[in-house]
XYZ file of C-alpha atoms in Angstrom:
764
model
C 6.696 -1.257 -15.072
C 4.553 -4.219 -14.146
C 3.208 -4.245 -10.651
C 1.036 -6.372 -8.487
C -2.391 -5.761 -10.052
C -3.930 -5.456 -6.558
C -1.734 -2.459 -5.669
C -4.605 -0.068 -5.972
C -6.243 -1.472 -2.887
C -3.276 -0.899 -0.584
C -4.099 2.466 0.889
C -7.905 2.532 0.929
C -8.542 4.819 3.787
C -7.468 8.138 5.213
C -3.622 8.355 5.580
C -1.950 9.702 8.653
C 1.464 10.229 10.336
C 2.951 12.090 13.261
C 5.781 13.424 15.515
C 5.019 14.605 19.084
C 6.528 18.004 19.643
C 4.794 19.066 22.874
C 3.433 22.570 22.894
C 5.085 24.670 20.107
C 4.927 28.455 20.422
C 3.366 30.133 17.458
C 6.434 32.359 16.819
C 8.640 29.284 16.437
C 6.261 27.677 14.003
C 6.148 30.844 11.888
C 9.918 31.148 12.005
C 10.371 27.534 10.836
C 8.017 28.127 7.977
C 9.901 31.254 7.021
C 13.187 29.369 6.885
C 11.581 26.589 4.841
C 10.219 29.137 2.405
C 13.603 30.779 2.044
C 15.226 27.404 1.440
C 12.657 26.564 -1.208
C 13.109 30.028 -2.833
C 16.900 29.677 -2.845
C 16.898 26.188 -4.363
C 14.095 26.851 -6.855
C 16.539 28.557 -9.181
C 18.291 25.257 -9.851
C 17.254 23.692 -13.167
C 17.801 20.404 -14.790
C 20.568 20.600 -17.430
C 20.986 17.003 -18.591
C 23.715 14.429 -18.503
C 25.783 16.054 -21.252
C 26.590 18.897 -18.961
C 28.203 16.499 -16.472
C 30.472 14.390 -18.728
C 33.471 16.658 -18.948
C 34.109 16.543 -15.238
C 32.630 13.177 -14.436
C 33.688 11.011 -17.285
C 34.451 7.893 -15.161
C 30.986 7.967 -13.594
C 29.390 8.467 -16.994
C 31.195 5.506 -18.495
C 30.094 3.326 -15.626
C 26.501 4.533 -16.052
C 26.366 3.891 -19.866
C 24.614 0.564 -20.485
C 23.413 0.253 -16.905
C 19.821 -0.643 -15.988
C 19.279 3.025 -15.119
C 20.545 4.108 -18.526
C 18.232 1.581 -20.257
C 15.272 2.112 -17.918
C 13.339 3.744 -20.821
C 14.170 4.630 -24.382
C 12.655 5.634 -27.705
C 11.742 2.576 -29.761
C 14.620 2.337 -32.274
C 16.764 -0.322 -33.889
C 19.278 0.064 -31.156
C 16.844 -0.205 -28.237
C 14.163 -2.711 -29.309
C 15.058 -6.277 -28.451
C 11.809 -8.015 -29.269
C 11.041 -9.872 -32.489
C 9.100 -7.511 -34.735
C 9.585 -9.496 -37.994
C 5.849 -10.396 -38.311
C 6.132 -12.425 -35.105
C 2.755 -13.793 -33.950
C 1.857 -14.447 -30.326
C -1.214 -16.235 -29.117
C -2.465 -17.024 -25.640
C -6.065 -18.124 -25.159
C -8.130 -15.376 -26.851
C -5.162 -12.976 -26.834
C -3.547 -12.496 -30.211
C -0.773 -10.141 -31.289
C 1.302 -9.628 -34.403
C 4.512 -7.627 -34.104
C 5.859 -5.892 -37.203
C 7.638 -2.856 -38.545
C 6.575 -0.305 -41.165
C 8.530 2.749 -42.300
C 11.207 2.207 -39.646
C 8.535 2.184 -36.894
C 7.352 -0.623 -34.613
C 3.766 -1.785 -34.366
C 1.657 -4.372 -32.755
C -1.691 -5.682 -34.064
C -3.791 -6.720 -31.008
C -6.999 -6.242 -29.127
C -7.611 -2.635 -27.988
C -9.873 -0.916 -25.488
C -13.083 -2.195 -27.094
C -11.786 -5.760 -27.468
C -11.414 -5.382 -31.275
C -8.129 -6.015 -33.113
C -6.318 -2.805 -34.035
C -2.814 -1.607 -35.028
C -0.840 0.295 -32.398
C 2.476 2.025 -32.781
C 5.209 1.292 -30.250
C 6.640 4.582 -28.950
C 9.055 3.543 -26.134
C 10.835 0.620 -24.538
C 10.689 -0.004 -20.792
C 13.604 -1.973 -19.289
C 16.215 -4.066 -20.956
C 16.784 -7.414 -19.312
C 15.573 -9.978 -18.469
C 12.290 -8.342 -19.506
C 11.484 -5.557 -22.013
C 8.073 -4.038 -22.175
C 6.676 -1.642 -24.763
C 4.611 1.518 -24.558
C 1.763 2.587 -26.882
C 0.597 6.178 -27.011
C -3.145 6.706 -26.353
C -5.383 9.743 -26.431
C -5.188 12.117 -23.490
C -1.442 11.982 -23.194
C -1.438 8.432 -21.862
C 1.079 5.723 -22.619
C -0.095 2.185 -22.006
C 2.198 -0.847 -21.403
C 1.485 -3.931 -23.455
C 0.739 -7.033 -21.421
C 2.885 -9.062 -23.835
C 6.636 -8.657 -22.985
C 9.879 -9.821 -24.482
C 11.893 -12.453 -22.568
C 15.462 -11.461 -23.411
C 17.039 -14.605 -22.068
C 14.873 -17.014 -23.971
C 14.181 -14.855 -26.956
C 10.366 -15.169 -26.881
C 7.166 -13.165 -26.360
C 5.130 -14.093 -23.274
C 2.019 -12.964 -21.483
C 2.437 -11.255 -18.113
C -0.921 -12.392 -16.598
C -1.356 -16.104 -17.280
C -4.544 -17.609 -16.012
C -6.309 -14.219 -15.827
C -8.853 -13.259 -18.527
C -8.807 -9.438 -18.197
C -11.731 -7.851 -19.955
C -11.292 -4.333 -21.438
C -13.378 -2.992 -18.582
C -10.951 -4.283 -15.954
C -8.674 -1.680 -14.399
C -5.798 -4.075 -14.917
C -6.402 -4.375 -18.695
C -3.468 -3.063 -20.650
C -5.484 -0.128 -21.964
C -6.726 0.920 -18.527
C -5.358 2.763 -15.496
C -3.533 -0.231 -14.013
C -1.052 -0.205 -16.912
C -0.750 3.536 -17.570
C 2.901 4.572 -17.755
C 2.247 8.155 -16.628
C 1.103 7.131 -13.126
C 2.537 3.656 -12.728
C 6.129 3.828 -14.187
C 7.195 7.227 -15.321
C 8.524 8.603 -11.991
C 11.096 5.820 -11.714
C 12.009 5.208 -15.384
C 12.818 8.861 -16.409
C 14.368 11.986 -14.943
C 12.556 15.048 -13.587
C 9.104 13.653 -14.244
C 6.088 15.878 -13.747
C 3.000 13.734 -14.025
C 0.631 16.477 -15.009
C -2.667 14.662 -14.458
C -5.857 16.644 -14.927
C -8.735 14.932 -13.034
C -11.308 17.165 -14.733
C -10.452 15.793 -18.203
C -8.708 12.630 -17.063
C -5.783 13.512 -19.309
C -1.986 13.772 -18.787
C 0.542 16.385 -19.814
C 3.532 14.401 -18.479
C 6.984 15.902 -18.951
C 10.550 14.824 -18.242
C 14.010 16.271 -18.828
C 15.662 12.977 -19.747
C 14.022 9.831 -20.948
C 16.100 7.507 -18.764
C 17.347 7.489 -15.137
C 20.225 9.891 -15.503
C 22.621 11.881 -13.262
C 20.078 14.383 -11.947
C 17.646 11.653 -10.847
C 19.892 11.126 -7.850
C 21.946 14.345 -7.678
C 19.079 16.720 -8.309
C 18.848 19.685 -10.709
C 22.473 20.654 -11.671
C 22.407 24.142 -13.194
C 23.852 25.869 -10.091
C 26.525 23.161 -9.780
C 27.467 23.497 -13.424
C 27.619 27.315 -13.171
C 29.816 26.933 -10.013
C 32.131 24.415 -11.735
C 32.637 26.619 -14.773
C 34.151 29.356 -12.613
C 38.024 29.064 -12.307
C 38.973 27.162 -9.186
C 40.434 30.087 -7.295
C 37.395 32.260 -8.073
C 34.682 29.859 -6.861
C 32.552 30.913 -3.965
C 32.559 28.753 -0.871
C 29.914 26.025 -1.056
C 29.189 23.298 1.391
C 27.838 21.050 -1.375
C 29.319 22.313 -4.651
C 25.994 24.117 -5.292
C 24.121 20.774 -5.701
C 20.590 20.453 -4.357
C 21.152 16.869 -3.172
C 24.194 16.203 -1.018
C 25.605 12.837 -2.129
C 29.346 13.377 -1.421
C 29.341 12.785 2.309
C 25.970 11.344 3.149
C 25.665 8.685 5.799
C 24.344 5.165 5.190
C 20.780 6.000 6.163
C 20.767 9.000 3.801
C 22.074 6.941 0.948
C 19.359 4.280 1.390
C 16.769 7.005 1.633
C 18.062 8.550 -1.627
C 17.186 5.270 -3.406
C 13.829 4.904 -1.668
C 11.571 7.024 -3.971
C 12.042 4.428 -6.665
C 13.134 1.311 -4.810
C 10.053 1.087 -2.566
C 6.426 0.126 -2.775
C 4.748 3.365 -1.808
C 2.070 6.040 -2.152
C 3.617 9.217 -3.684
C 2.534 12.532 -2.146
C 3.421 14.400 -5.317
C 6.101 14.737 -7.928
C 9.515 13.907 -6.438
C 11.246 16.949 -4.980
C 15.009 16.595 -4.428
C 15.017 19.268 -1.718
C 13.526 16.899 0.863
C 15.755 14.643 2.886
C 13.009 12.903 4.911
C 11.452 9.931 3.068
C 7.965 10.564 4.501
C 8.091 14.123 3.117
C 7.458 12.778 -0.324
C 5.956 9.304 0.034
C 4.373 6.741 2.339
C 6.097 3.347 2.092
C 3.927 0.285 2.247
C 4.003 -1.752 5.458
C 4.423 -5.501 5.797
C 0.915 -6.245 4.626
C -0.259 -9.744 3.760
C -0.567 -9.063 0.012
C 3.028 -7.817 -0.194
C 5.016 -9.743 2.392
C 4.907 -13.123 4.085
C 4.263 -12.945 7.814
C 7.994 -13.082 8.625
C 8.785 -10.143 6.271
C 10.019 -12.161 3.234
C 8.989 -10.679 -0.081
C 5.766 -11.839 -1.654
C 4.510 -9.081 -3.939
C 6.618 -6.716 -6.016
C 8.105 -4.390 -3.368
C 11.372 -3.005 -4.758
C 13.669 -3.680 -1.765
C 13.329 -0.714 0.694
C 10.940 -2.206 3.229
C 12.752 -5.500 2.957
C 16.128 -3.922 3.573
C 14.787 -1.988 6.529
C 14.313 -5.331 8.267
C 17.954 -6.403 7.797
C 20.781 -6.377 10.275
C 22.877 -4.784 7.501
C 20.577 -1.713 7.523
C 20.849 -1.395 11.315
C 24.635 -1.684 11.151
C 25.018 1.103 8.606
C 25.588 -0.915 5.421
C 24.467 1.216 2.412
C 23.413 0.378 -1.151
C 26.807 1.521 -2.430
C 28.636 -0.979 -0.302
C 27.366 -3.806 -2.520
C 26.336 -2.048 -5.685
C 28.447 0.360 -7.779
C 26.234 3.427 -7.561
C 26.763 4.291 -11.219
C 26.929 0.959 -13.035
C 24.662 -0.764 -10.464
C 26.826 -3.855 -10.808
C 27.904 -5.771 -7.708
C 31.137 -4.507 -6.290
C 32.443 -8.058 -5.833
C 31.387 -11.460 -7.149
C 30.294 -14.503 -5.169
C 31.033 -14.696 -1.476
C 33.717 -11.989 -1.833
C 30.827 -9.489 -1.763
C 30.069 -10.490 1.802
C 33.602 -11.183 2.995
C 34.421 -7.549 2.856
C 32.699 -7.255 6.189
C 32.367 -10.920 7.387
C 35.440 -12.932 8.385
C 36.045 -15.698 5.863
C 37.405 -18.148 8.397
C 34.077 -17.950 10.302
C 31.505 -17.523 7.586
C 32.974 -18.832 4.329
C 33.568 -22.169 5.976
C 31.932 -25.592 5.929
C 31.347 -25.447 9.665
C 29.146 -22.440 9.065
C 27.162 -23.293 5.946
C 27.538 -27.107 5.921
C 27.554 -27.232 2.117
C 30.273 -28.473 -0.291
C 31.628 -26.094 -2.886
C 31.252 -28.749 -5.546
C 28.646 -31.485 -5.985
C 29.280 -34.417 -8.250
C 32.099 -32.598 -9.895
C 30.178 -29.444 -10.616
C 30.229 -26.115 -8.787
C 27.570 -25.967 -6.025
C 25.501 -23.011 -5.050
C 25.031 -24.427 -1.556
C 28.040 -22.557 -0.164
C 27.034 -19.161 -1.587
C 25.968 -16.668 1.057
C 23.162 -15.216 -1.044
C 21.519 -18.613 -1.609
C 20.709 -18.939 2.035
C 20.407 -15.271 3.126
C 18.926 -13.639 -0.052
C 16.646 -16.228 -1.729
C 15.137 -15.066 -4.995
C 11.554 -14.882 -6.121
C 10.350 -14.344 -9.721
C 8.350 -11.273 -10.704
C 6.867 -10.642 -14.112
C 7.143 -14.490 -14.190
C 10.837 -14.537 -15.165
C 12.597 -11.716 -13.336
C 14.235 -13.214 -10.265
C 14.924 -10.728 -7.496
C 16.769 -11.291 -4.268
C 15.114 -10.723 -0.882
C 16.950 -7.796 0.712
C 15.805 -8.513 4.261
C 18.964 -10.678 4.341
C 17.534 -13.001 6.956
C 18.595 -16.328 8.392
C 16.903 -19.389 6.928
C 14.102 -20.489 9.255
C 12.550 -23.812 8.297
C 11.086 -23.863 11.782
C 8.915 -20.895 10.821
C 7.756 -22.804 7.786
C 6.411 -25.416 10.139
C 5.039 -22.829 12.532
C 3.406 -20.291 10.276
C 3.720 -21.643 6.728
C 6.246 -19.070 5.309
C 8.864 -20.143 2.711
C 12.445 -21.001 3.742
C 15.586 -20.629 1.712
C 16.362 -24.343 1.784
C 13.385 -25.150 -0.432
C 12.424 -21.733 -1.839
C 15.824 -21.368 -3.519
C 15.179 -24.540 -5.440
C 18.003 -26.434 -3.783
C 15.995 -28.839 -1.604
C 12.508 -28.453 -2.928
C 12.240 -32.296 -2.908
C 12.601 -32.348 0.866
C 10.115 -31.393 3.602
C 10.415 -28.362 5.892
C 10.778 -30.776 8.842
C 13.801 -32.342 7.061
C 15.360 -28.898 6.821
C 14.531 -27.980 10.428
C 16.045 -31.153 11.697
C 19.303 -30.420 9.873
C 19.388 -26.874 11.348
C 18.942 -28.339 14.838
C 21.661 -30.899 14.225
C 24.120 -28.338 12.753
C 23.664 -25.403 15.136
C 22.319 -27.209 18.169
C 20.269 -24.287 19.481
C 16.610 -23.454 19.919
C 15.275 -21.046 17.323
C 15.131 -17.464 18.473
C 11.741 -15.785 18.691
C 10.699 -14.025 15.460
C 8.240 -11.217 14.855
C 6.759 -13.393 12.091
C 4.899 -15.479 14.560
C 3.318 -12.259 16.058
C 2.300 -10.904 12.649
C 0.928 -14.245 11.546
C -1.232 -14.560 14.640
C -2.537 -11.006 14.243
C -3.339 -11.556 10.576
C -5.539 -14.388 11.691
C -7.193 -12.202 14.337
C -5.999 -14.429 17.249
C -6.966 -12.844 20.545
C -3.632 -13.636 22.132
C -1.875 -11.510 19.486
C -2.801 -8.271 21.127
C -0.264 -8.330 23.871
C 2.494 -9.474 21.521
C 1.644 -6.696 19.040
C 1.835 -4.111 21.789
C 5.217 -5.549 22.833
C 6.464 -5.509 19.202
C 5.243 -1.965 18.642
C 7.274 -0.700 21.546
C 10.348 -2.774 21.071
C 13.040 -0.426 19.620
C 15.223 -3.423 18.833
C 12.719 -4.273 16.063
C 13.018 -2.378 12.730
C 10.625 0.554 12.392
C 8.913 -1.161 9.489
C 8.038 -4.062 11.797
C 6.941 -1.820 14.649
C 4.797 0.140 12.272
C 3.223 -2.981 10.854
C 2.412 -4.113 14.420
C 0.716 -0.723 15.134
C -1.376 -1.102 11.965
C -2.453 -4.661 12.956
C -3.258 -3.474 16.473
C -6.152 -1.488 15.129
C -8.174 -4.755 15.152
C -7.695 -4.876 18.943
C -9.304 -1.696 20.269
C -9.047 -1.146 24.082
C -7.141 0.673 26.733
C -3.978 -1.346 26.245
C -3.756 -0.727 22.555
C -4.610 2.968 22.987
C -1.727 3.271 25.457
C 0.589 1.681 22.898
C -0.481 4.190 20.283
C 0.077 7.110 22.656
C 3.629 5.979 23.211
C 4.242 5.487 19.421
C 2.965 8.942 18.572
C 6.070 10.338 20.275
C 8.493 7.937 18.655
C 11.671 9.271 17.022
C 11.060 7.350 13.820
C 8.674 9.075 11.364
C 7.204 5.790 10.019
C 6.305 4.644 13.509
C 4.638 7.980 14.247
C 2.800 7.739 10.925
C 1.427 4.220 11.685
C 0.399 5.341 15.183
C -1.472 8.382 13.974
C -3.039 6.514 11.097
C -4.399 3.788 13.295
C -4.890 5.087 16.822
C -8.244 4.234 18.394
C -9.933 4.977 21.683
C -9.221 8.710 21.931
C -11.904 11.236 22.809
C -11.938 14.664 21.173
C -9.763 16.276 23.861
C -7.186 13.459 23.770
C -6.947 13.712 19.955
C -6.166 17.335 20.206
C -3.612 16.808 22.983
C -1.808 14.014 21.112
C -2.360 14.688 17.499
C -2.342 18.454 17.181
C 1.417 18.749 17.725
C 1.876 16.410 14.716
C 0.398 19.059 12.477
C 3.844 20.611 12.599
C 5.789 17.414 12.086
C 8.810 17.683 9.762
C 7.502 14.679 7.861
C 4.725 15.694 5.513
C 3.000 12.318 5.679
C 2.691 12.627 9.461
C 1.115 16.033 9.155
C -1.460 14.715 6.755
C -2.342 11.769 8.933
C -2.812 13.989 11.927
C -4.904 16.426 9.920
C -7.364 13.705 8.778
C -7.841 12.529 12.299
C -8.433 16.097 13.554
C -10.639 17.287 10.644
C -13.923 16.783 12.526
C -12.699 18.176 15.836
C -14.957 21.054 17.148
C -13.217 24.349 16.401
C -13.427 25.437 20.017
C -11.043 22.693 21.161
C -8.210 24.086 18.984
C -6.066 27.076 19.723
C -5.686 29.591 16.898
C -2.259 28.327 15.890
C -3.478 24.746 15.926
C -6.453 25.638 13.709
C -4.010 27.414 11.346
C -1.791 24.322 11.278
C -4.789 22.025 10.674
C -6.063 24.149 7.771
C -2.604 24.119 6.179
C -2.196 20.337 6.659
C -5.608 19.739 5.199
C -4.671 21.758 2.154
C -1.532 19.632 1.854
C -3.669 16.506 2.089
C -6.044 17.783 -0.541
C -3.135 18.477 -2.905
C -1.488 15.164 -2.241
C -4.670 13.223 -2.982
C -5.477 15.362 -6.072
C -2.062 14.447 -7.373
C -3.111 10.763 -7.353
C -6.675 11.088 -8.543
C -5.724 8.760 -11.393
C -5.703 6.007 -8.755
C -8.809 5.006 -6.921
C -7.446 5.355 -3.402
C -7.037 9.139 -3.699
C -10.621 10.013 -4.503
C -11.784 7.502 -1.930
C -9.578 9.175 0.718
C -10.970 12.652 -0.172
C -14.505 11.302 -0.030
C -13.853 9.841 3.376
C -12.359 13.116 4.604
C -15.442 15.098 3.672
C -17.721 12.460 5.054
C -15.921 12.735 8.385
C -16.961 16.415 8.542
C -20.432 15.553 7.244
C -19.928 17.437 3.960
C -21.755 15.011 1.721
C -21.921 17.499 -1.132
C -18.126 17.494 -1.445
C -17.730 13.790 -0.631
C -20.073 12.543 -3.351
C -18.147 13.695 -6.485
C -14.938 12.210 -5.115
C -16.624 8.782 -4.567
C -18.056 9.013 -8.087
C -14.691 10.021 -9.516
C -13.120 7.013 -7.843
C -15.691 4.667 -9.456
C -15.104 6.299 -12.785
C -11.353 5.568 -12.456
C -11.909 1.975 -11.350
C -15.420 0.596 -11.463
C -14.366 -2.480 -9.427
C -13.055 -0.409 -6.480
C -15.915 -1.510 -4.276
C -15.090 0.455 -1.106
C -16.029 3.702 -2.883
C -19.360 2.129 -4.046
C -19.993 0.962 -0.507
C -19.473 4.369 0.962
C -21.379 6.172 -1.837
C -24.301 3.805 -1.232
C -24.277 4.734 2.451
C -24.201 8.455 1.578
C -27.172 8.064 -0.873
C -29.058 5.988 1.673
C -28.696 8.797 4.214
C -30.408 11.095 1.792
C -33.190 8.672 0.992
C -31.806 7.946 -2.524
C -32.298 4.244 -2.047
C -32.825 3.231 -5.663
C -29.216 4.136 -6.671
C -27.861 2.898 -3.342
C -29.519 -0.466 -4.024
C -28.000 -0.594 -7.532
C -24.492 0.028 -6.239
C -24.740 -2.532 -3.498
C -26.008 -5.177 -5.917
C -23.114 -4.366 -8.274
C -20.648 -5.025 -5.469
C -22.217 -8.395 -4.556
C -22.524 -9.411 -8.188
C -18.828 -8.874 -8.805
C -17.539 -9.728 -5.271
C -20.001 -12.205 -3.617
C -17.656 -12.642 -0.681
C -17.866 -8.899 0.246
C -20.311 -9.414 3.097
C -19.894 -5.751 4.124
C -22.260 -5.028 1.202
C -24.826 -7.617 2.200
C -25.711 -5.832 5.429
C -26.342 -2.330 4.030
C -28.210 -3.790 1.058
C -30.502 -5.598 3.454
C -31.153 -2.383 5.326
C -31.964 -0.556 2.075
C -34.294 -3.337 1.066
C -35.989 -3.250 4.437
C -36.531 0.493 4.209
C -38.268 0.037 0.921
C -40.459 -2.776 2.238
C -38.623 -5.689 0.477
C -38.515 -7.757 3.700
C -38.195 -11.227 2.202
C -35.011 -10.390 0.285
C -33.741 -8.235 3.099
C -33.854 -11.259 5.414
C -31.853 -13.321 2.917
C -28.988 -10.779 2.895
C -29.125 -10.324 6.688
C -28.680 -14.070 7.155
C -25.680 -13.984 4.834
C -24.142 -11.059 6.717
C -24.798 -12.602 10.085
C -23.114 -15.906 9.036
C -20.090 -14.002 7.817
C -19.959 -11.669 10.895
C -21.264 -13.707 13.796
C -19.771 -11.252 16.287
C -22.026 -8.440 15.024
C -25.107 -8.884 17.174
C -26.761 -5.813 15.590
C -27.229 -7.774 12.374
C -29.243 -10.394 14.329
C -31.292 -7.572 15.870
C -32.182 -6.198 12.465
C -32.841 -9.663 11.173
C -35.383 -10.170 13.986
C -37.145 -6.866 13.085
C -37.217 -7.840 9.346
C -38.470 -11.347 10.054
C -41.163 -9.871 12.247
C -42.156 -7.410 9.494
C -42.286 -10.349 7.053
C -44.630 -12.196 9.452
C -42.227 -14.979 10.404
C -42.800 -14.925 14.165
C -40.621 -17.909 15.183
C -37.686 -16.735 13.068
C -38.000 -13.249 14.480
C -37.959 -14.511 18.046
C -34.952 -16.670 17.396
C -32.872 -13.808 15.925
C -33.789 -11.407 18.681
C -32.941 -13.927 21.417
C -29.573 -14.597 19.821
C -28.861 -10.914 19.681
C -29.819 -10.519 23.366
C -27.653 -13.509 24.276
C -24.658 -11.659 22.851
C -25.557 -8.379 24.657
C -27.890 -9.176 27.553
C -28.243 -5.493 28.698
C -28.748 -3.959 25.263
C -31.832 -1.781 25.666
C -32.636 -1.827 21.920
C -32.696 -5.563 21.917
C -34.738 -5.826 25.067
C -37.274 -3.288 23.714
C -37.544 -5.142 20.365
C -38.159 -8.401 22.230
C -40.798 -6.805 24.461
C -42.514 -5.414 21.341
C -42.281 -8.799 19.674
C -44.024 -10.548 22.570
C -46.678 -7.831 22.818
C -47.385 -8.243 19.165
C -47.705 -11.974 19.589
C -49.984 -11.470 22.558
C -47.522 -13.093 24.959
C -47.891 -10.351 27.592
C -46.454 -12.431 30.418
C -43.162 -12.881 28.664
C -43.257 -9.220 27.527
C -43.636 -8.252 31.267
C -40.563 -10.306 32.178
C -38.600 -8.493 29.457
C -39.819 -5.167 30.865
C -38.500 -6.172 34.288
C -35.204 -7.124 32.736
C -35.002 -3.677 31.101
C -35.571 -1.952 34.429
C -32.885 -4.108 36.057
C -30.402 -3.412 33.205
C -30.869 0.426 33.340
C -32.769 1.517 36.467
C -32.338 5.234 35.527
C -33.995 4.891 32.178
C -37.745 5.450 31.986
C -38.100 3.272 28.938
C -38.319 -0.026 30.881
C -40.801 1.469 33.311
C -42.999 2.800 30.553
C -42.979 -0.641 28.788
C -43.923 -2.272 32.064
C -46.787 0.100 32.677
C -47.996 -0.452 29.149
C -47.834 -4.309 29.433
C -49.529 -4.304 32.816
C -52.338 -2.238 31.486
C -52.701 -4.603 28.565
C -52.757 -7.559 30.932
C -55.547 -5.922 33.029
C -57.447 -5.156 29.883
C -57.133 -8.736 28.629
C -58.256 -10.206 31.924
C -61.595 -8.406 31.866
């Protein structure tokens, strides 16, 4: 259940995806929609029937599943499922106090509730089994909240999941708030056939499920048609290409099997309740890219990411190795133990040999982990403090990258050689393998994360290199957004036509430098992309396009995709990103009346989600509602002093209301944080001048002009400044500079005429 508490920030902007399909005739589009509708209609009669209906024919699979992590993903709190100590056990951590006890065969916890006061709460469900078990408490509005105190099954102790963090009841991450609400955070992956049922108007849930744990139909889809087919005598059964199952699992290829696991085993943004009829991953979700809060620069796991984007980076994935090759798909246990798991594909004489791994099988008479494949290629990292999970990127240890870009390496991260330096490990690698390290995309991503100018060309190369995994190419495209220009725009244009949906998505979501006509040419075809996420991305980028630039069928496609986008975001309005995205959408078409309530709804869900406050403040300022805009911006800076993006607009609001002294303070802060933004210096100069600080005004305006010597606004402001000071000679020089910068503009000439007249007047 527990996730990285910062997950809510991951997709704070308009989403987008896309596939280039050149010009698609209207009759073809309508025919495809008709077929899709017929498919949906045919499959809609299938219903969930439950595991019991499967056992008679699939007893072996059922026996393997019993007791598995899927079987125990969630359960009613009973004597047979609760592992924690509820015999009046007391847990204390700083100001957190909890007493776990039973009463009338029910389980309770006495701890601090939503108002910070101690209360009694009944435990309704368990989440997980080992090594961690969490507990759910029912709350008003159909919510179930996960306690922040969990049971360590290996050590037999209670422990706190967020050590070092004092979470107030107002914090979104507090156990009684949205960051720990089972309905939105956990349900979809811990139970079968989950319908979230969130009502944004009342902020309540009517969540339903057909089975409380992860059962047969979670993977195989609703089974009523299959059961009806199986109940017919063998000779009387109708021909069926998939035994009347919605999801085809019997002869799927490796990519399809991995994709089947993705809805739960990925860090993602869901586009709605999971629908088994879809075979394209991006039809139901948008997987997270290799962002700096989730992954190290070389793609190693950092945050809690659930394997999919890690495994996409691996050579195993490229070579067609599927989840079921290593894990029994029903019991989830490994198919082999130790190195035997890998030796089914890799030759023992080459890889399970000292000359490959250079580690003894025993050390000082005890078995050694050094010769285990997974120790070097799948180092583990703890989540929820005690749950160690293996990195499924299955990479080669690279201590040289530790030296170059500061990422972990398996030699020390695994705990084997944490007493040695990375240089020690790198020297051993060089001695053993005698070769120069191969280039790695980690160096490219690391440089781009730092904003290094030289990273642009490398990002463009990575984005277009089909030998790189799609998740890496897509990440490069996302980072390329910070390098606007002709070269990056060309890279986006190529990526919009890529065969991989995730690459198309990243291109559509981040493309810069297109005028309106180019956006229509390149993005309008994506409105009919088979991947839903791609259609939504294209729609958000085309929403503000003048209607006259679109053909009728394109306008129809845009309207439909925007409806899909609205529905997808409304599904997730219990998360702050969704309302923020909808607010941004309506701001892009200048519909402030529709944008405002979504920004306010976002803040209501999570008061600390400052991007929504920032955008709402801008909206209010555009209407002249500066008092509330000022309040919002001050709230941001009070809670997040480092968010300099709020200092600049606050300064402008203060300047508009005549509070020049304080406005100058915030402008200086913003300028120090964003020295490349010369416009801040320009506004600082105007504010300093309004406050009567002549020297400071001149300094700021000159620094702005130094950054952009031909900027007419800056030149005009300086000319006005010198006229105000009575320095008409310098003002005349500025006027001449204005004329030289833009000979076709009359502004410079008018300023010169004015200054010359003033000089003549002063000489009389």
